[in-house]
Backbone as CSV, one residue per row, in Angstrom:
resi,resn,N_x,N_y,N_z,CA_x,CA_y,CA_z,C_x,C_y,C_z
1,MET,7.124,-42.739,-54.241,8.127,-42.516,-53.222,9.473,-43.068,-53.675
2,ARG,9.454,-44.270,-54.251,10.693,-44.895,-54.703,11.321,-44.084,-55.824
3,ASN,10.495,-43.571,-56.736,11.015,-42.745,-57.831,11.648,-41.460,-57.308
4,THR,11.089,-40.892,-56.242,11.635,-39.670,-55.657,13.013,-39.943,-55.063
5,ILE,13.149,-41.046,-54.352,14.443,-41.400,-53.753,15.470,-41.658,-54.847
6,CYS,15.061,-42.371,-55.895,15.981,-42.641,-57.006,16.406,-41.348,-57.684
7,SER,15.491,-40.405,-57.822,15.815,-39.120,-58.446,16.805,-38.339,-57.595
8,ILE,16.592,-38.359,-56.290,17.496,-37.651,-55.397,18.890,-38.272,-55.451
9,LEU,18.965,-39.591,-55.443,20.269,-40.264,-55.530,20.957,-39.966,-56.854
10,ALA,20.207,-39.978,-57.932,20.786,-39.697,-59.247,21.321,-38.269,-59.309
11,LEU,20.578,-37.318,-58.767,21.034,-35.926,-58.756,22.271,-35.763,-57.873
12,SER,22.306,-36.462,-56.760,23.468,-36.391,-55.871,24.709,-36.930,-56.564
13,LEU,24.576,-38.063,-57.248,25.707,-38.636,-57.972,26.168,-37.722,-59.094
14,LEU,25.225,-37.107,-59.790,25.566,-36.183,-60.862,26.317,-34.983,-60.301
15,ALA,25.859,-34.465,-59.167,26.528,-33.321,-58.548,27.933,-33.683,-58.104
16,LEU,28.098,-34.863,-57.529,29.427,-35.292,-57.087,30.371,-35.507,-58.259
17,SER,29.878,-36.067,-59.337,30.744,-36.345,-60.474,31.111,-35.080,-61.228
18,SER,30.321,-34.028,-61.076,30.624,-32.796,-61.798,31.610,-31.916,-61.046
19,CYS,31.896,-32.252,-59.783,32.881,-31.482,-59.030,34.241,-31.655,-59.670
20,SER,34.957,-30.557,-59.829,36.263,-30.658,-60.472,37.306,-31.046,-59.442
21,SER,38.281,-31.761,-59.887,39.394,-32.177,-59.050,40.666,-31.787,-59.762
22,ASP,41.625,-31.290,-58.975,42.880,-30.909,-59.609,43.894,-32.047,-59.585
23,ASN,43.472,-33.237,-59.138,44.319,-34.434,-59.124,45.670,-34.177,-58.462
24,GLY,45.656,-33.384,-57.377,46.894,-33.156,-56.633,47.737,-32.037,-57.188
25,LYS,47.320,-31.382,-58.259,48.084,-30.293,-58.838,47.465,-28.976,-58.405
26,THR,48.288,-28.068,-57.955,47.808,-26.770,-57.534,48.047,-25.787,-58.664
27,LYS,47.015,-25.062,-59.029,47.150,-24.082,-60.101,47.697,-22.788,-59.524
28,GLU,48.564,-22.157,-60.261,49.103,-20.892,-59.833,48.149,-19.786,-60.243
29,ARG,47.953,-18.846,-59.320,47.041,-17.744,-59.587,47.782,-16.436,-59.773
30,GLY,49.067,-16.473,-59.565,49.828,-15.262,-59.767,50.130,-14.501,-58.483
31,ASP,49.454,-14.799,-57.384,49.760,-14.083,-56.157,50.915,-14.745,-55.425
32,ALA,51.567,-14.029,-54.550,52.789,-14.508,-53.900,52.545,-15.662,-52.955
33,ASP,51.338,-15.749,-52.367,51.062,-16.791,-51.379,50.775,-18.144,-52.008
34,THR,50.423,-18.163,-53.277,50.056,-19.411,-53.933,51.242,-19.915,-54.736
35,LEU,51.755,-21.071,-54.352,52.863,-21.699,-55.065,52.449,-23.093,-55.479
36,SER,53.029,-23.579,-56.543,52.742,-24.957,-56.922,53.359,-25.882,-55.900
37,LYS,52.845,-27.080,-55.789,53.342,-28.031,-54.793,54.805,-28.381,-55.049
38,GLU,55.240,-28.284,-56.287,56.629,-28.630,-56.604,57.605,-27.597,-56.040
39,THR,57.184,-26.316,-55.914,58.108,-25.285,-55.470,57.905,-24.885,-54.020
40,LYS,56.822,-25.290,-53.388,56.566,-24.893,-51.997,57.456,-25.698,-51.058
41,LYS,58.155,-24.991,-50.179,59.048,-25.630,-49.222,58.497,-25.421,-47.823
42,PRO,58.712,-26.383,-46.932,58.227,-26.206,-45.562,58.973,-25.062,-44.885
43,ALA,58.278,-24.409,-43.992,58.889,-23.313,-43.245,59.993,-23.865,-42.357
44,PRO,61.054,-23.111,-42.173,62.125,-23.596,-41.301,61.636,-23.692,-39.863
45,ASN,62.185,-24.630,-39.128,61.794,-24.849,-37.739,62.367,-23.729,-36.875
46,PRO,61.513,-22.892,-36.280,62.023,-21.791,-35.458,62.635,-22.266,-34.142
47,TYR,62.423,-23.533,-33.790,62.922,-24.057,-32.519,64.131,-24.978,-32.694
48,ALA,64.701,-25.011,-33.883,65.797,-25.935,-34.182,66.991,-25.736,-33.245
49,ASN,67.314,-24.502,-32.910,68.482,-24.225,-32.069,68.096,-23.742,-30.674
50,SER,66.856,-23.932,-30.283,66.376,-23.457,-28.984,66.642,-24.481,-27.887
51,VAL,66.776,-23.968,-26.673,66.874,-24.818,-25.494,65.460,-24.981,-24.960
52,ILE,64.964,-26.220,-24.973,63.610,-26.509,-24.519,63.700,-27.359,-23.265
53,GLU,63.059,-26.884,-22.203,63.164,-27.528,-20.895,61.767,-27.805,-20.339
54,VAL,61.608,-28.968,-19.696,60.359,-29.340,-19.047,60.585,-29.293,-17.541
55,ARG,59.709,-28.559,-16.840,59.781,-28.479,-15.379,58.451,-28.966,-14.806
56,VAL,58.523,-29.909,-13.894,57.338,-30.485,-13.261,57.092,-29.760,-11.939
57,PHE,55.819,-29.558,-11.604,55.465,-28.920,-10.350,54.275,-29.627,-9.718
58,ASN,54.158,-29.462,-8.399,53.025,-29.983,-7.646,51.977,-28.875,-7.594
59,ASN,50.768,-29.167,-7.983,49.712,-28.159,-8.009,49.411,-27.584,-6.629
60,ASP,49.697,-28.330,-5.570,49.456,-27.833,-4.216,50.398,-26.689,-3.854
61,THR,51.538,-26.605,-4.512,52.540,-25.595,-4.175,52.503,-24.389,-5.106
62,VAL,51.649,-24.409,-6.115,51.599,-23.335,-7.100,50.343,-22.508,-6.876
63,LYS,50.516,-21.206,-6.829,49.374,-20.307,-6.670,48.798,-20.035,-8.061
64,GLN,47.535,-20.441,-8.267,46.890,-20.235,-9.559,45.396,-20.046,-9.355
65,ASP,44.738,-19.508,-10.378,43.307,-19.210,-10.291,42.464,-20.469,-10.127
66,VAL,42.800,-21.505,-10.872,42.030,-22.755,-10.844,42.690,-23.702,-9.852
67,LYS,41.924,-24.188,-8.889,42.474,-25.133,-7.912,42.506,-26.517,-8.541
68,SER,43.673,-27.108,-8.563,43.861,-28.407,-9.176,44.684,-29.286,-8.250
69,THR,44.528,-30.583,-8.396,45.305,-31.538,-7.604,46.346,-32.194,-8.496
70,GLY,47.259,-32.903,-7.904,48.249,-33.654,-8.670,49.405,-32.806,-9.154
71,TYR,49.960,-33.206,-10.301,51.166,-32.582,-10.838,50.907,-32.029,-12.235
72,GLY,51.654,-30.995,-12.563,51.593,-30.395,-13.888,52.996,-30.160,-14.405
73,TYR,53.091,-29.501,-15.544,54.406,-29.215,-16.118,54.393,-27.862,-16.813
74,ASP,55.574,-27.265,-16.865,55.814,-26.054,-17.642,56.836,-26.411,-18.705
75,ILE,56.687,-25.819,-19.871,57.674,-25.965,-20.933,58.275,-24.588,-21.185
76,TYR,59.580,-24.522,-21.056,60.323,-23.289,-21.273,61.107,-23.398,-22.574
77,ILE,61.067,-22.330,-23.353,61.874,-22.243,-24.571,62.820,-21.070,-24.393
78,ASP,64.110,-21.359,-24.404,65.155,-20.351,-24.199,64.891,-19.506,-22.948
79,GLY,64.469,-20.174,-21.865,64.278,-19.509,-20.594,62.930,-18.826,-20.409
80,GLN,62.108,-18.771,-21.432,60.791,-18.143,-21.334,59.717,-19.210,-21.248
81,ARG,58.792,-19.054,-20.289,57.723,-20.045,-20.177,56.831,-19.969,-21.404
82,TYR,56.668,-21.112,-22.051,55.893,-21.226,-23.282,54.548,-21.896,-23.013
83,ILE,54.538,-22.932,-22.177,53.315,-23.659,-21.833,53.281,-23.871,-20.324
84,HIS,52.131,-23.573,-19.726,51.878,-23.868,-18.309,50.687,-24.821,-18.287
85,GLN,50.919,-26.087,-17.984,49.865,-27.109,-18.028,49.675,-27.689,-16.637
86,TYR,48.645,-27.232,-15.926,48.396,-27.701,-14.563,47.474,-28.908,-14.535
87,SER,46.743,-29.154,-15.624,45.825,-30.290,-15.665,46.218,-31.227,-16.805
88,ILE,45.607,-32.388,-16.822,45.907,-33.347,-17.893,45.269,-32.832,-19.178
89,PRO,46.067,-32.559,-20.210,45.490,-32.035,-21.446,44.610,-33.078,-22.130
90,ALA,43.614,-32.606,-22.846,42.686,-33.438,-23.628,41.755,-34.275,-22.763
91,MET,41.756,-34.025,-21.465,40.887,-34.757,-20.557,39.989,-33.756,-19.830
92,PRO,38.741,-34.153,-19.551,37.849,-33.230,-18.846,38.274,-33.032,-17.391
93,GLY,37.960,-31.886,-16.845,38.266,-31.601,-15.454,39.561,-30.841,-15.278
94,ASN,39.892,-30.565,-14.026,41.088,-29.792,-13.696,42.121,-30.603,-12.930
95,ASN,41.986,-31.913,-12.931,42.930,-32.741,-12.192,44.259,-32.834,-12.921
96,GLY,45.327,-32.787,-12.115,46.665,-32.954,-12.666,47.031,-34.428,-12.753
97,PHE,48.258,-34.666,-13.148,48.754,-36.038,-13.244,48.947,-36.608,-11.837
98,LYS,48.827,-37.928,-11.718,48.919,-38.573,-10.404,50.333,-38.588,-9.859
99,THR,51.321,-38.663,-10.744,52.715,-38.727,-10.309,53.548,-37.693,-11.061
100,PRO,54.667,-37.274,-10.456,55.547,-36.352,-11.176,56.152,-37.003,-12.427
101,GLU,56.338,-38.321,-12.382,56.884,-39.027,-13.543,55.923,-38.955,-14.733
102,ALA,54.621,-39.112,-14.457,53.633,-39.029,-15.530,53.590,-37.617,-16.115
103,ALA,53.677,-36.602,-15.255,53.691,-35.226,-15.733,54.916,-34.959,-16.592
104,ARG,56.076,-35.466,-16.153,57.304,-35.272,-16.926,57.215,-35.967,-18.283
105,LYS,56.690,-37.172,-18.289,56.575,-37.928,-19.537,55.666,-37.195,-20.535
106,ALA,54.533,-36.675,-20.048,53.628,-35.922,-20.916,54.292,-34.625,-21.384
107,GLY,54.986,-33.946,-20.476,55.688,-32.716,-20.844,56.761,-32.954,-21.886
108,GLU,57.503,-34.047,-21.736,58.543,-34.379,-22.725,57.923,-34.713,-24.085
109,PHE,56.743,-35.338,-24.070,56.048,-35.659,-25.324,55.641,-34.368,-26.045
110,ILE,55.106,-33.412,-25.291,54.725,-32.131,-25.879,55.975,-31.375,-26.334
111,ALA,57.036,-31.411,-25.538,58.290,-30.749,-25.921,58.848,-31.351,-27.209
112,HIS,58.695,-32.653,-27.384,59.121,-33.308,-28.629,58.369,-32.711,-29.826
113,LYS,57.074,-32.486,-29.643,56.287,-31.887,-30.729,56.778,-30.471,-31.037
114,VAL,57.076,-29.702,-29.992,57.577,-28.347,-30.195,58.927,-28.375,-30.899
115,ARG,59.830,-29.254,-30.438,61.160,-29.355,-31.058,61.085,-29.681,-32.545
116,ASN,60.055,-30.431,-32.926,59.901,-30.841,-34.319,58.898,-29.975,-35.077
117,ASN,58.560,-28.825,-34.500,57.675,-27.839,-35.125,56.321,-28.430,-35.507
118,ILE,55.791,-29.305,-34.654,54.445,-29.842,-34.840,53.521,-28.907,-34.073
119,MET,52.934,-27.976,-34.808,52.152,-26.920,-34.196,50.700,-26.962,-34.634
120,PRO,49.784,-26.728,-33.745,49.992,-26.593,-32.310,50.364,-27.939,-31.709
121,PRO,51.058,-27.926,-30.591,51.490,-29.199,-29.989,50.367,-29.870,-29.203
122,ALA,49.235,-30.040,-29.842,48.067,-30.641,-29.185,48.299,-32.133,-28.961
123,VAL,47.553,-32.674,-28.025,47.671,-34.089,-27.696,46.268,-34.666,-27.537
124,SER,46.113,-35.923,-27.903,44.816,-36.588,-27.788,44.849,-37.557,-26.604
125,PRO,43.667,-37.950,-26.121,43.644,-38.952,-25.048,44.325,-40.257,-25.470
126,GLN,44.216,-40.615,-26.739,44.857,-41.844,-27.216,46.368,-41.740,-27.146
127,GLU,46.921,-40.566,-27.471,48.364,-40.386,-27.376,48.826,-40.455,-25.925
128,LEU,48.080,-39.829,-25.030,48.438,-39.885,-23.608,48.377,-41.315,-23.082
129,ASP,47.363,-42.062,-23.520,47.255,-43.450,-23.099,48.400,-44.273,-23.654
130,SER,48.811,-43.982,-24.885,49.882,-44.774,-25.511,51.237,-44.560,-24.823
131,ILE,51.443,-43.403,-24.210,52.699,-43.190,-23.496,52.572,-43.550,-22.015
132,GLY,51.385,-44.003,-21.609,51.183,-44.564,-20.270,51.043,-43.567,-19.142
133,VAL,50.503,-42.390,-19.406,50.391,-41.386,-18.333,48.977,-41.272,-17.772
134,LEU,48.039,-42.032,-18.280,46.661,-41.952,-17.795,46.327,-43.005,-16.762
135,LYS,47.253,-43.862,-16.419,46.980,-44.957,-15.482,47.021,-44.497,-14.060
């Protein structure tokens, strides 16, 4: 039994060591989509000159398919609704934020991600807790 385990470990190590690594260098293949890391430039931010606005709403006053309590937010980009968030993102359930201030703070955090082209503008429970909107 011990010899079998040792053999399996030895084979696993051999397999791992035989994997090739490009040491951070990207090889060019000749197609247009593949560029070396030295020549690849980040895409320009499509929202650099956009007007981004956060609007907070009370879920009791909004007609929607899912019945939710509390407050939510909409994010508008150049006058067009981009995000409609009636519940607390990254949290289970359909409950909204307890206060309009918490909804605005979360909306501004997501808008910051959009303004800086951090896509998708997802948020984690830890991020929401760090900005103090889960209390």
